[in-house]
Each structure stands twice: as C-alpha cells, then as structure tokens.
PDB file of C-alpha atoms and ligand atoms in Angstrom:
ATOM      1  CA  MET Z   1      16.585   3.065  18.930  1.00 95.00           C
ATOM      2  CA  GLU Z   2      17.800   6.480  19.186  1.00 97.00           C
ATOM      3  CA  ASN Z   3      16.301   9.572  17.201  1.00 97.00           C
ATOM      4  CA  ASP Z   4      19.569  10.157  15.051  1.00 97.00           C
ATOM      5  CA  GLN Z   5      19.690   6.395  14.021  1.00 98.00           C
ATOM      6  CA  ILE Z   6      16.003   6.707  12.997  1.00 98.00           C
ATOM      7  CA  GLN Z   7      16.636   9.504  10.886  1.00 98.00           C
ATOM      8  CA  VAL Z   8      19.972   8.208   9.146  1.00 98.00           C
ATOM      9  CA  LEU Z   9      17.652   4.933   8.534  1.00 98.00           C
ATOM     10  CA  ALA Z  10      14.678   6.813   7.251  1.00 98.00           C
ATOM     11  CA  GLU Z  11      17.331   8.813   5.036  1.00 98.00           C
ATOM     12  CA  ARG Z  12      18.545   5.759   3.775  1.00 98.00           C
ATOM     13  CA  VAL Z  13      15.252   4.346   2.719  1.00 98.00           C
ATOM     14  CA  ASP Z  14      13.744   7.597   1.830  1.00 98.00           C
ATOM     15  CA  SER Z  15      17.157   8.246  -0.700  1.00 97.00           C
ATOM     16  CA  ALA Z  16      16.749   4.609  -2.253  1.00 97.00           C
ATOM     17  CA  ALA Z  17      13.513   5.305  -3.406  1.00 96.00           C
ATOM     18  CA  LYS Z  18      14.368   8.998  -4.633  1.00 95.00           C
ATOM     19  CA  THR Z  19      17.352   7.591  -6.575  1.00 96.00           C
ATOM     20  CA  VAL Z  20      15.709   4.173  -7.750  1.00 95.00           C
ATOM     21  CA  THR Z  21      18.752   2.604  -6.229  1.00 96.00           C
ATOM     22  CA  PRO Z  22      18.267  -0.438  -4.381  1.00 96.00           C
ATOM     23  CA  ILE Z  23      19.826  -1.017  -1.239  1.00 97.00           C
ATOM     24  CA  GLU Z  24      20.817  -3.935   1.319  1.00 96.00           C
ATOM     25  CA  MET Z  25      17.799  -4.757   3.935  1.00 96.00           C
ATOM     26  CA  LEU Z  26      18.472  -2.127   6.882  1.00 97.00           C
ATOM     27  CA  THR Z  27      18.770  -4.511   9.368  1.00 97.00           C
ATOM     28  CA  ALA Z  28      21.610  -6.396   7.669  1.00 96.00           C
ATOM     29  CA  THR Z  29      23.592  -3.859   9.813  1.00 96.00           C
ATOM     30  CA  THR Z  30      20.791  -2.361  12.177  1.00 96.00           C
ATOM     31  CA  PRO Z  31      18.330  -5.025  14.024  1.00 96.00           C
ATOM     32  CA  PHE Z  32      15.290  -2.989  14.905  1.00 97.00           C
ATOM     33  CA  ASP Z  33      11.581  -4.112  16.016  1.00 96.00           C
ATOM     34  CA  PHE Z  34       8.408  -3.049  14.653  1.00 95.00           C
ATOM     35  CA  ALA Z  35       8.075   0.045  16.674  1.00 97.00           C
ATOM     36  CA  ASP Z  36      11.312   1.316  15.503  1.00 98.00           C
ATOM     37  CA  ALA Z  37       9.992   0.564  11.886  1.00 98.00           C
ATOM     38  CA  TYR Z  38       7.190   2.547  11.931  1.00 98.00           C
ATOM     39  CA  LYS Z  39       9.453   5.244  13.030  1.00 98.00           C
ATOM     40  CA  ILE Z  40      11.836   5.068  10.408  1.00 98.00           C
ATOM     41  CA  GLN Z  41       8.708   4.683   8.005  1.00 98.00           C
ATOM     42  CA  ARG Z  42       6.831   7.847   9.587  1.00 98.00           C
ATOM     43  CA  ALA Z  43      10.806   9.336   9.417  1.00 98.00           C
ATOM     44  CA  SER Z  44      11.236   8.748   5.866  1.00 98.00           C
ATOM     45  CA  MET Z  45       7.394   9.988   5.152  1.00 98.00           C
ATOM     46  CA  ALA Z  46       8.392  13.264   6.802  1.00 98.00           C
ATOM     47  CA  ARG Z  47      11.057  13.903   4.566  1.00 98.00           C
ATOM     48  CA  ARG Z  48       8.868  13.445   1.571  1.00 98.00           C
ATOM     49  CA  PHE Z  49       6.234  16.236   3.088  1.00 98.00           C
ATOM     50  CA  GLU Z  50       8.882  18.327   3.518  1.00 98.00           C
ATOM     51  CA  ARG Z  51       9.748  18.211  -0.353  1.00 97.00           C
ATOM     52  CA  GLY Z  52       6.267  19.109  -0.778  1.00 98.00           C
ATOM     53  CA  GLU Z  53       4.434  15.812  -1.414  1.00 98.00           C
ATOM     54  CA  LYS Z  54       0.821  15.886   0.663  1.00 98.00           C
ATOM     55  CA  LYS Z  55      -0.510  12.803   2.442  1.00 98.00           C
ATOM     56  CA  VAL Z  56      -3.594  11.463   0.831  1.00 98.00           C
ATOM     57  CA  GLY Z  57      -4.197   8.451   2.682  1.00 98.00           C
ATOM     58  CA  MET Z  58      -2.845   5.057   4.060  1.00 98.00           C
ATOM     59  CA  LYS Z  59      -2.559   1.550   2.615  1.00 98.00           C
ATOM     60  CA  MET Z  60      -2.716  -2.041   4.324  1.00 98.00           C
ATOM     61  CA  GLY Z  61      -0.186  -4.370   2.987  1.00 96.00           C
ATOM     62  CA  LEU Z  62       0.270  -8.183   3.647  1.00 95.00           C
ATOM     63  CA  THR Z  63      -3.739  -8.769   4.182  1.00 93.00           C
ATOM     64  CA  SER Z  64      -4.162 -11.717   2.558  1.00 86.00           C
ATOM     65  CA  ILE Z  65      -4.159 -14.913   4.786  1.00 76.00           C
ATOM     66  CA  ALA Z  66      -2.375 -16.658   2.257  1.00 71.00           C
ATOM     67  CA  LYS Z  67       0.677 -13.882   1.925  1.00 73.00           C
ATOM     68  CA  MET Z  68       0.671 -13.674   6.067  1.00 78.00           C
ATOM     69  CA  GLU Z  69       0.900 -17.513   6.528  1.00 77.00           C
ATOM     70  CA  GLN Z  70       3.578 -17.380   3.377  1.00 72.00           C
ATOM     71  CA  MET Z  71       5.683 -14.288   5.366  1.00 74.00           C
ATOM     72  CA  GLY Z  72       4.769 -16.269   8.745  1.00 78.00           C
ATOM     73  CA  VAL Z  73       3.110 -13.220  10.512  1.00 81.00           C
ATOM     74  CA  HIS Z  74      -0.379 -12.642  11.951  1.00 82.00           C
ATOM     75  CA  ASP Z  75      -0.842  -9.131  11.509  1.00 86.00           C
ATOM     76  CA  PRO Z  76      -1.032  -6.840   8.305  1.00 95.00           C
ATOM     77  CA  ILE Z  77       1.169  -3.757   8.034  1.00 97.00           C
ATOM     78  CA  TYR Z  78       0.282  -0.118   6.864  1.00 98.00           C
ATOM     79  CA  GLY Z  79       2.108   2.601   4.973  1.00 98.00           C
ATOM     80  CA  HIS Z  80       1.318   6.167   4.116  1.00 98.00           C
ATOM     81  CA  LEU Z  81       0.263   7.815   0.611  1.00 98.00           C
ATOM     82  CA  SER Z  82       1.136  10.736  -0.857  1.00 98.00           C
ATOM     83  CA  ASP Z  83      -0.108  12.625  -3.668  1.00 98.00           C
ATOM     84  CA  GLU Z  84       2.883  11.871  -5.757  1.00 97.00           C
ATOM     85  CA  MET Z  85       1.775   8.239  -5.379  1.00 98.00           C
ATOM     86  CA  LYS Z  86      -1.817   8.704  -6.983  1.00 98.00           C
ATOM     87  CA  ARG Z  87      -2.620   7.775 -10.507  1.00 97.00           C
ATOM     88  CA  GLU Z  88      -6.038   8.367 -12.600  1.00 95.00           C
ATOM     89  CA  SER Z  89      -6.895   4.485 -14.251  1.00 97.00           C
ATOM     90  CA  GLY Z  90      -5.310   4.109 -17.753  1.00 98.00           C
ATOM     91  CA  ALA Z  91      -1.979   6.466 -16.602  1.00 98.00           C
ATOM     92  CA  THR Z  92       1.554   5.119 -17.472  1.00 98.00           C
ATOM     93  CA  ILE Z  93       4.347   3.928 -14.673  1.00 97.00           C
ATOM     94  CA  PHE Z  94       8.040   4.259 -16.061  1.00 97.00           C
ATOM     95  CA  MET Z  95      10.279   1.490 -15.247  1.00 96.00           C
ATOM     96  CA  SER Z  96      13.074   4.103 -14.916  1.00 95.00           C
ATOM     97  CA  GLU Z  97      11.176   5.336 -11.884  1.00 96.00           C
ATOM     98  CA  HIS Z  98      10.998   1.644 -10.466  1.00 95.00           C
ATOM     99  CA  CYS Z  99      13.396  -0.814  -8.982  1.00 92.00           C
ATOM    100  CA  HIS Z 100      11.071  -4.157  -9.795  1.00 93.00           C
ATOM    101  CA  PRO Z 101       7.490  -2.963  -9.391  1.00 96.00           C
ATOM    102  CA  ARG Z 102       4.620  -5.533  -9.016  1.00 95.00           C
ATOM    103  CA  VAL Z 103       0.900  -5.063  -9.304  1.00 97.00           C
ATOM    104  CA  GLU Z 104      -1.651  -6.014  -6.988  1.00 95.00           C
ATOM    105  CA  PRO Z 105      -5.696  -5.423  -7.374  1.00 97.00           C
ATOM    106  CA  GLU Z 106      -7.120  -3.778  -4.345  1.00 97.00           C
ATOM    107  CA  ILE Z 107     -10.331  -1.775  -3.564  1.00 98.00           C
ATOM    108  CA  ALA Z 108     -10.021   1.853  -1.900  1.00 98.00           C
ATOM    109  CA  PHE Z 109     -12.408   3.284   0.513  1.00 98.00           C
ATOM    110  CA  ILE Z 110     -12.919   7.266   0.412  1.00 98.00           C
ATOM    111  CA  MET Z 111     -13.496   8.469   3.783  1.00 98.00           C
ATOM    112  CA  LYS Z 112     -16.483  11.068   5.040  1.00 98.00           C
ATOM    113  CA  HIS Z 113     -15.505  11.352   8.662  1.00 98.00           C
ATOM    114  CA  ASP Z 114     -12.551  10.635  10.839  1.00 98.00           C
ATOM    115  CA  LEU Z 115     -12.162   7.138  12.142  1.00 98.00           C
ATOM    116  CA  ARG Z 116     -10.701   6.358  15.409  1.00 98.00           C
ATOM    117  CA  GLY Z 117      -9.462   3.266  16.829  1.00 98.00           C
ATOM    118  CA  PRO Z 118     -10.520   1.117  18.646  1.00 98.00           C
ATOM    119  CA  THR Z 119     -13.185   0.248  16.458  1.00 98.00           C
ATOM    120  CA  THR Z 120     -15.236  -2.514  14.445  1.00 98.00           C
ATOM    121  CA  ALA Z 121     -15.647  -3.427  10.902  1.00 98.00           C
ATOM    122  CA  ALA Z 122     -19.624  -2.938  11.525  1.00 98.00           C
ATOM    123  CA  GLU Z 123     -18.750   0.474  13.004  1.00 98.00           C
ATOM    124  CA  CYS Z 124     -16.099   1.568  10.347  1.00 98.00           C
ATOM    125  CA  VAL Z 125     -19.265   1.830   7.530  1.00 98.00           C
ATOM    126  CA  SER Z 126     -20.636   5.238   9.147  1.00 98.00           C
ATOM    127  CA  ALA Z 127     -17.267   6.905   8.664  1.00 98.00           C
ATOM    128  CA  ILE Z 128     -16.799   5.834   4.949  1.00 98.00           C
ATOM    129  CA  GLU Z 129     -18.453   7.887   1.665  1.00 98.00           C
ATOM    130  CA  SER Z 130     -17.643   5.685  -1.011  1.00 98.00           C
ATOM    131  CA  VAL Z 131     -15.733   2.784  -2.463  1.00 98.00           C
ATOM    132  CA  VAL Z 132     -13.383   2.496  -5.785  1.00 98.00           C
ATOM    133  CA  GLY Z 133     -11.411   0.225  -7.283  1.00 98.00           C
ATOM    134  CA  ALA Z 134      -7.860   0.035  -7.416  1.00 98.00           C
ATOM    135  CA  LEU Z 135      -4.672  -1.014  -8.572  1.00 98.00           C
ATOM    136  CA  GLU Z 136      -1.517  -0.744  -6.520  1.00 98.00           C
ATOM    137  CA  VAL Z 137       2.079  -0.965  -7.793  1.00 98.00           C
ATOM    138  CA  ILE Z 138       4.132  -1.956  -4.852  1.00 96.00           C
ATOM    139  CA  ASP Z 139       8.043  -1.660  -5.366  1.00 95.00           C
ATOM    140  CA  SER Z 140      10.589  -2.744  -2.467  1.00 93.00           C
ATOM    141  CA  ARG Z 141      13.688  -0.638  -2.476  1.00 94.00           C
ATOM    142  CA  TYR Z 142      15.446  -3.642  -0.772  1.00 95.00           C
ATOM    143  CA  GLU Z 143      17.901  -5.620  -3.577  1.00 94.00           C
ATOM    144  CA  ASN Z 144      16.737  -9.151  -4.605  1.00 89.00           C
ATOM    145  CA  PHE Z 145      13.426  -8.521  -2.464  1.00 84.00           C
ATOM    146  CA  LYS Z 146      15.572  -9.599   0.742  1.00 86.00           C
ATOM    147  CA  PHE Z 147      14.044  -8.272   3.371  1.00 90.00           C
ATOM    148  CA  THR Z 148      12.784  -8.838   7.088  1.00 92.00           C
ATOM    149  CA  LEU Z 149       8.980  -7.633   8.038  1.00 93.00           C
ATOM    150  CA  PRO Z 150      10.610  -4.662   9.807  1.00 96.00           C
ATOM    151  CA  ASP Z 151      12.181  -3.539   7.083  1.00 96.00           C
ATOM    152  CA  VAL Z 152       9.100  -3.518   4.699  1.00 96.00           C
ATOM    153  CA  VAL Z 153       7.440  -1.572   7.303  1.00 97.00           C
ATOM    154  CA  ALA Z 154      10.715   0.868   7.314  1.00 98.00           C
ATOM    155  CA  ASP Z 155      10.322   0.928   3.914  1.00 98.00           C
ATOM    156  CA  ASN Z 156       6.417   2.413   3.974  1.00 98.00           C
ATOM    157  CA  ALA Z 157       5.164  -1.120   3.218  1.00 97.00           C
ATOM    158  CA  SER Z 158       6.685  -0.938  -0.560  1.00 96.00           C
ATOM    159  CA  SER Z 159       4.427   1.988  -1.372  1.00 97.00           C
ATOM    160  CA  THR Z 160       5.035   3.454  -5.036  1.00 97.00           C
ATOM    161  CA  ARG Z 161       2.250   4.238  -6.915  1.00 98.00           C
ATOM    162  CA  PHE Z 162      -1.725   3.667  -7.111  1.00 98.00           C
ATOM    163  CA  PHE Z 163      -4.525   3.893  -9.550  1.00 98.00           C
ATOM    164  CA  LEU Z 164      -8.425   4.698  -8.826  1.00 98.00           C
ATOM    165  CA  GLY Z 165     -11.061   3.651 -11.031  1.00 97.00           C
ATOM    166  CA  ASP Z 166     -13.414   5.923 -12.406  1.00 96.00           C
ATOM    167  CA  LYS Z 167     -16.394   4.342 -10.785  1.00 98.00           C
ATOM    168  CA  VAL Z 168     -16.949   5.995  -7.275  1.00 98.00           C
ATOM    169  CA  ILE Z 169     -19.764   3.987  -5.701  1.00 98.00           C
ATOM    170  CA  PRO Z 170     -21.590   5.123  -2.136  1.00 98.00           C
ATOM    171  CA  ILE Z 171     -21.014   2.648   0.610  1.00 98.00           C
ATOM    172  CA  SER Z 172     -24.358   2.564   0.925  1.00 98.00           C
ATOM    173  CA  ASP Z 173     -24.857   1.173  -2.537  1.00 98.00           C
ATOM    174  CA  ILE Z 174     -22.380  -1.562  -2.047  1.00 98.00           C
ATOM    175  CA  ASP Z 175     -21.612  -4.782  -0.256  1.00 98.00           C
ATOM    176  CA  VAL Z 176     -17.934  -5.071  -0.453  1.00 98.00           C
ATOM    177  CA  SER Z 177     -17.392  -8.634   0.844  1.00 98.00           C
ATOM    178  CA  ASN Z 178     -16.983 -10.782  -1.892  1.00 98.00           C
ATOM    179  CA  LEU Z 179     -16.336  -8.699  -5.373  1.00 98.00           C
ATOM    180  CA  GLY Z 180     -14.477 -11.060  -7.984  1.00 98.00           C
ATOM    181  CA  MET Z 181     -11.532  -9.804  -9.398  1.00 97.00           C
ATOM    182  CA  VAL Z 182      -9.827 -10.576 -12.571  1.00 98.00           C
ATOM    183  CA  LEU Z 183      -6.242  -9.275 -13.248  1.00 98.00           C
ATOM    184  CA  LYS Z 184      -5.099  -9.361 -16.703  1.00 98.00           C
ATOM    185  CA  ILE Z 185      -1.562  -8.453 -18.059  1.00 98.00           C
ATOM    186  CA  ASN Z 186      -1.539  -7.846 -21.936  1.00 98.00           C
ATOM    187  CA  GLY Z 187      -5.098  -9.451 -21.890  1.00 98.00           C
ATOM    188  CA  GLU Z 188      -3.663 -12.450 -20.319  1.00 98.00           C
ATOM    189  CA  VAL Z 189      -5.529 -13.735 -16.933  1.00 98.00           C
ATOM    190  CA  LYS Z 190      -2.611 -13.805 -14.446  1.00 97.00           C
ATOM    191  CA  GLU Z 191      -4.551 -13.919 -11.084  1.00 95.00           C
ATOM    192  CA  THR Z 192      -8.230 -14.122 -10.109  1.00 96.00           C
ATOM    193  CA  GLY Z 193      -9.460 -13.714  -6.629  1.00 95.00           C
ATOM    194  CA  SER Z 194     -11.927 -11.646  -4.514  1.00 97.00           C
ATOM    195  CA  SER Z 195     -12.599  -8.911  -2.054  1.00 98.00           C
ATOM    196  CA  ALA Z 196     -12.952 -11.395   0.644  1.00 97.00           C
ATOM    197  CA  ALA Z 197      -9.469 -12.281   0.357  1.00 95.00           C
ATOM    198  CA  ILE Z 198      -8.501  -8.799   1.735  1.00 96.00           C
ATOM    199  CA  PHE Z 199      -7.855  -9.774   5.805  1.00 95.00           C
ATOM    200  CA  GLU Z 200     -11.330 -11.676   5.054  1.00 95.00           C
ATOM    201  CA  HIS Z 201     -13.118  -8.617   4.348  1.00 97.00           C
ATOM    202  CA  PRO Z 202     -12.279  -5.107   3.400  1.00 98.00           C
ATOM    203  CA  LEU Z 203     -14.015  -3.528   6.513  1.00 98.00           C
ATOM    204  CA  LYS Z 204     -11.970  -5.594   8.630  1.00 97.00           C
ATOM    205  CA  SER Z 205      -8.958  -4.280   7.433  1.00 98.00           C
ATOM    206  CA  LEU Z 206     -10.264  -0.700   7.763  1.00 98.00           C
ATOM    207  CA  ALA Z 207     -10.953  -1.341  11.075  1.00 98.00           C
ATOM    208  CA  LYS Z 208      -7.531  -3.092  11.662  1.00 97.00           C
ATOM    209  CA  LEU Z 209      -5.845   0.197  10.400  1.00 98.00           C
ATOM    210  CA  ALA Z 210      -7.499   2.328  12.818  1.00 98.00           C
ATOM    211  CA  ASN Z 211      -6.968   0.055  15.724  1.00 98.00           C
ATOM    212  CA  MET Z 212      -3.289   0.042  14.904  1.00 97.00           C
ATOM    213  CA  LEU Z 213      -2.996   3.798  14.116  1.00 98.00           C
ATOM    214  CA  ALA Z 214      -4.596   4.035  17.886  1.00 98.00           C
ATOM    215  CA  GLU Z 215      -2.006   2.342  19.517  1.00 97.00           C
ATOM    216  CA  VAL Z 216      -0.095   5.695  18.333  1.00 97.00           C
ATOM    217  CA  GLY Z 217      -2.442   8.268  18.924  1.00 98.00           C
ATOM    218  CA  GLU Z 218      -3.175   8.402  15.269  1.00 98.00           C
ATOM    219  CA  ILE Z 219      -6.369   8.463  13.500  1.00 98.00           C
ATOM    220  CA  ILE Z 220      -7.636   7.995   9.596  1.00 98.00           C
ATOM    221  CA  HIS Z 221      -8.842  11.390   8.620  1.00 98.00           C
ATOM    222  CA  ALA Z 222     -12.041  12.337   6.626  1.00 98.00           C
ATOM    223  CA  GLY Z 223     -10.928  12.447   2.971  1.00 98.00           C
ATOM    224  CA  ASP Z 224      -8.531  10.139   3.004  1.00 98.00           C
ATOM    225  CA  ILE Z 225      -8.071   7.549   0.614  1.00 98.00           C
ATOM    226  CA  VAL Z 226      -7.611   3.823   2.204  1.00 99.00           C
ATOM    227  CA  LEU Z 227      -6.286   1.115   0.121  1.00 98.00           C
ATOM    228  CA  ALA Z 228      -7.806  -2.224   2.081  1.00 98.00           C
ATOM    229  CA  GLY Z 229      -4.967  -4.589   0.826  1.00 97.00           C
ATOM    230  CA  GLY Z 230      -4.088  -6.931  -2.110  1.00 95.00           C
ATOM    231  CA  ALA Z 231      -6.853  -9.276  -3.167  1.00 93.00           C
ATOM    232  CA  THR Z 232      -4.074 -11.559  -5.033  1.00 91.00           C
ATOM    233  CA  LYS Z 233      -0.823 -12.485  -5.238  1.00 89.00           C
ATOM    234  CA  ALA Z 234       1.233  -9.387  -6.758  1.00 92.00           C
ATOM    235  CA  VAL Z 235       2.470  -9.743 -10.488  1.00 95.00           C
ATOM    236  CA  HIS Z 236       5.722  -8.324 -11.904  1.00 96.00           C
ATOM    237  CA  LEU Z 237       5.548  -5.802 -14.263  1.00 98.00           C
ATOM    238  CA  ALA Z 238       7.879  -5.229 -17.369  1.00 97.00           C
ATOM    239  CA  ASP Z 239       8.372  -2.120 -20.136  1.00 98.00           C
ATOM    240  CA  GLY Z 240       5.380  -2.407 -22.532  1.00 98.00           C
ATOM    241  CA  ASP Z 241       2.901  -4.210 -20.078  1.00 98.00           C
ATOM    242  CA  PHE Z 242      -0.601  -3.119 -19.861  1.00 98.00           C
ATOM    243  CA  ALA Z 243      -2.392  -4.222 -16.794  1.00 98.00           C
ATOM    244  CA  GLU Z 244      -5.984  -4.235 -15.977  1.00 98.00           C
ATOM    245  CA  VAL Z 245      -7.941  -5.141 -13.153  1.00 98.00           C
ATOM    246  CA  GLU Z 246     -11.877  -6.095 -13.609  1.00 98.00           C
ATOM    247  CA  ILE Z 247     -13.582  -5.791 -10.466  1.00 98.00           C
ATOM    248  CA  GLU Z 248     -17.256  -6.705  -9.942  1.00 98.00           C
ATOM    249  CA  GLU Z 249     -19.436  -3.702  -9.634  1.00 98.00           C
ATOM    250  CA  LEU Z 250     -16.665  -1.506  -9.444  1.00 98.00           C
ATOM    251  CA  GLY Z 251     -15.517  -1.978 -12.987  1.00 98.00           C
ATOM    252  CA  SER Z 252     -11.886  -1.747 -14.456  1.00 98.00           C
ATOM    253  CA  VAL Z 253      -8.790  -0.209 -13.395  1.00 98.00           C
ATOM    254  CA  SER Z 254      -5.637  -0.183 -15.776  1.00 98.00           C
ATOM    255  CA  LEU Z 255      -2.095   1.049 -16.353  1.00 98.00           C
ATOM    256  CA  PHE Z 256       0.374   1.228 -18.787  1.00 98.00           C
ATOM    257  CA  VAL Z 257       4.480   0.597 -18.257  1.00 98.00           C
ATOM    258  CA  LYS Z 258       7.003   2.099 -20.356  1.00 98.00           C
ATOM    259  CA  GLU Z 259      10.685   2.358 -20.288  1.00 94.00           C
TER     260      GLU Z 259
HETATM  261  O1  0L1 X   1       0.864  -3.875  -0.359  1.00 61.91           O
HETATM  262  C1  0L1 X   1       1.433  -4.858   0.238  1.00 61.91           C
HETATM  263  O2  0L1 X   1       0.766  -5.629   0.411  1.00 61.91           O
HETATM  264  C2  0L1 X   1       2.840  -4.707   0.495  1.00 61.91           C
HETATM  265  C3  0L1 X   1       3.599  -5.818   0.950  1.00 61.91           C
HETATM  266  C4  0L1 X   1       4.998  -5.580   1.143  1.00 61.91           C
HETATM  267  C5  0L1 X   1       6.082  -6.581   0.669  1.00 61.91           C
HETATM  268  C6  0L1 X   1       5.995  -6.950  -0.737  1.00 61.91           C
HETATM  269  O3  0L1 X   1       6.936  -5.744  -0.923  1.00 61.91           O
HETATM  270  O4  0L1 X   1       5.635  -7.797  -1.366  1.00 61.91           O
HETATM  271 MG1   MG X   2      -1.271  -3.470  -1.764  1.00 61.91          MG
END
C-alpha cells in the first residue's frame, strides 16, 4: 500500500478516536494485510505524538488462547500506549470519551533495560524492573464491534485507557506465572482468571512482543510500561459502574465510570 493511502486510513481511525465517532471498518472499502495494518497503526500514533502525547509503552492484545481461538488467529497483536491513556487506580473514565468501552484485567511490566528480540521468556526477566496489577479499558472505534483483525491492528488494538495499581513489586520478588484474578463490576463477580491465561505465561507474552517488534527493527525501551494482555474476557462498562480487579499478590486496581 502506498504511503498516501496509509496516511488517509490513519487519519480516519485517529479522527474516529479523537471525536468518539464510530466508523465502518477500514477494510470494508480498502482491504489490507497485517504489515499495512501496523503501518496504519504507527501513522495514527504519529498523529497523536504530533499533538503532544508521549509514548509510555506497549501492550499485547488477543493474548488468551480462548480469545485467539474465538477469533481464528494464532498470534497475538500489539499496540502503543501513550501518557494520555494512563490513569491511576481509582480514577474515573467518562462514557462521553468512549464508543463502547470494555474492561479487562491485566498485569503490567515496568522495564529496567531495553529489550531486543529475538529473545525468550527466560531471557526477558533481567530486562524487567517490576510488576504491577492493571486494568485495561479497550474501545474499538468500529461500528458495532464489526472488524477484521487487520482493522483492529490499525485501530491500535482498541487501546483507550489503562489503570495501574499502587503495589509495585520487583520482578525478583514475584512469580507471575499463575496469579489468580477476580474482576467485579459494582461488587458482583463478572470474571475470574489467572495470569497463566496471558499467552500461557506473561513472560512469554513479553518475549513475543519483543520478537514481533524485532521483525520491524524496533525494541522495547527501558522505562516502558508493557501491558502483557488480558487474563479474562473483556466486560462491558456503563455509566455508574465501579470496576475492580483483585490480583493475587498485586492487590486491587479499580476505576469508576461516569457519563
Ligand atoms: O487488549 C486486547 O486484547 C485488544 C483486543 C482487540 C480486540 C477487541 O477490541 O476486542
Ligand atoms: Mg488488553
């Protein structure tokens, strides 16, 4: 795909996010493959960075085997995180800033050193500083959640907001392989899961991200926040909701939803 076309599609998805106006999936009129989808994602993020947002890290998406099977794919996808998406635990999101938000429990890595692929889950550990619990709010910019996988990639893997917990644990002090999680909305249990559902192991997800970035000559940087991926299905949010995840060893992370 020509660069002009990449820029046109990036503008379309960026402006849908900016104006909170759902659009028809891009591939309905212009089919494209994964390589072009990531070029559109980068071009749409470049527009945000030009407006003053700062890159703070990366996220992995579609990391649970169940979700991958459901969508007929074998590989996760990734997206970029900006400071504008970051919130503290207990903060509020506003429905007016979202099309159709959903929330999912995650864990996040804070990186100590650059991480360059090719690498393995075991090798990743020395590049990590610490681990925190997280909630991710995803919000597809496509009408009625109707999209192909290249569309989701172009839409920065539906990234919208993420919330980090207060409990920051050095990687040397925690085994992230099987941390239980309970996601409640308004006090009612909606999902239960384990970090083991994140690409079988959150460190495998981190290594996969480094390896996918290596294919395009990029790395994970020291200081980056990396959301390793959802541990359960994502749950719809509505005005007035209070969402809270309790993660074994990492404590709770919460958010409020207002109109
Ligand atoms: O974080 C994620 O797993 C992103 C998933 C993208 C697809 C969706 O919006 O459900
Ligand atoms: Mg996610």
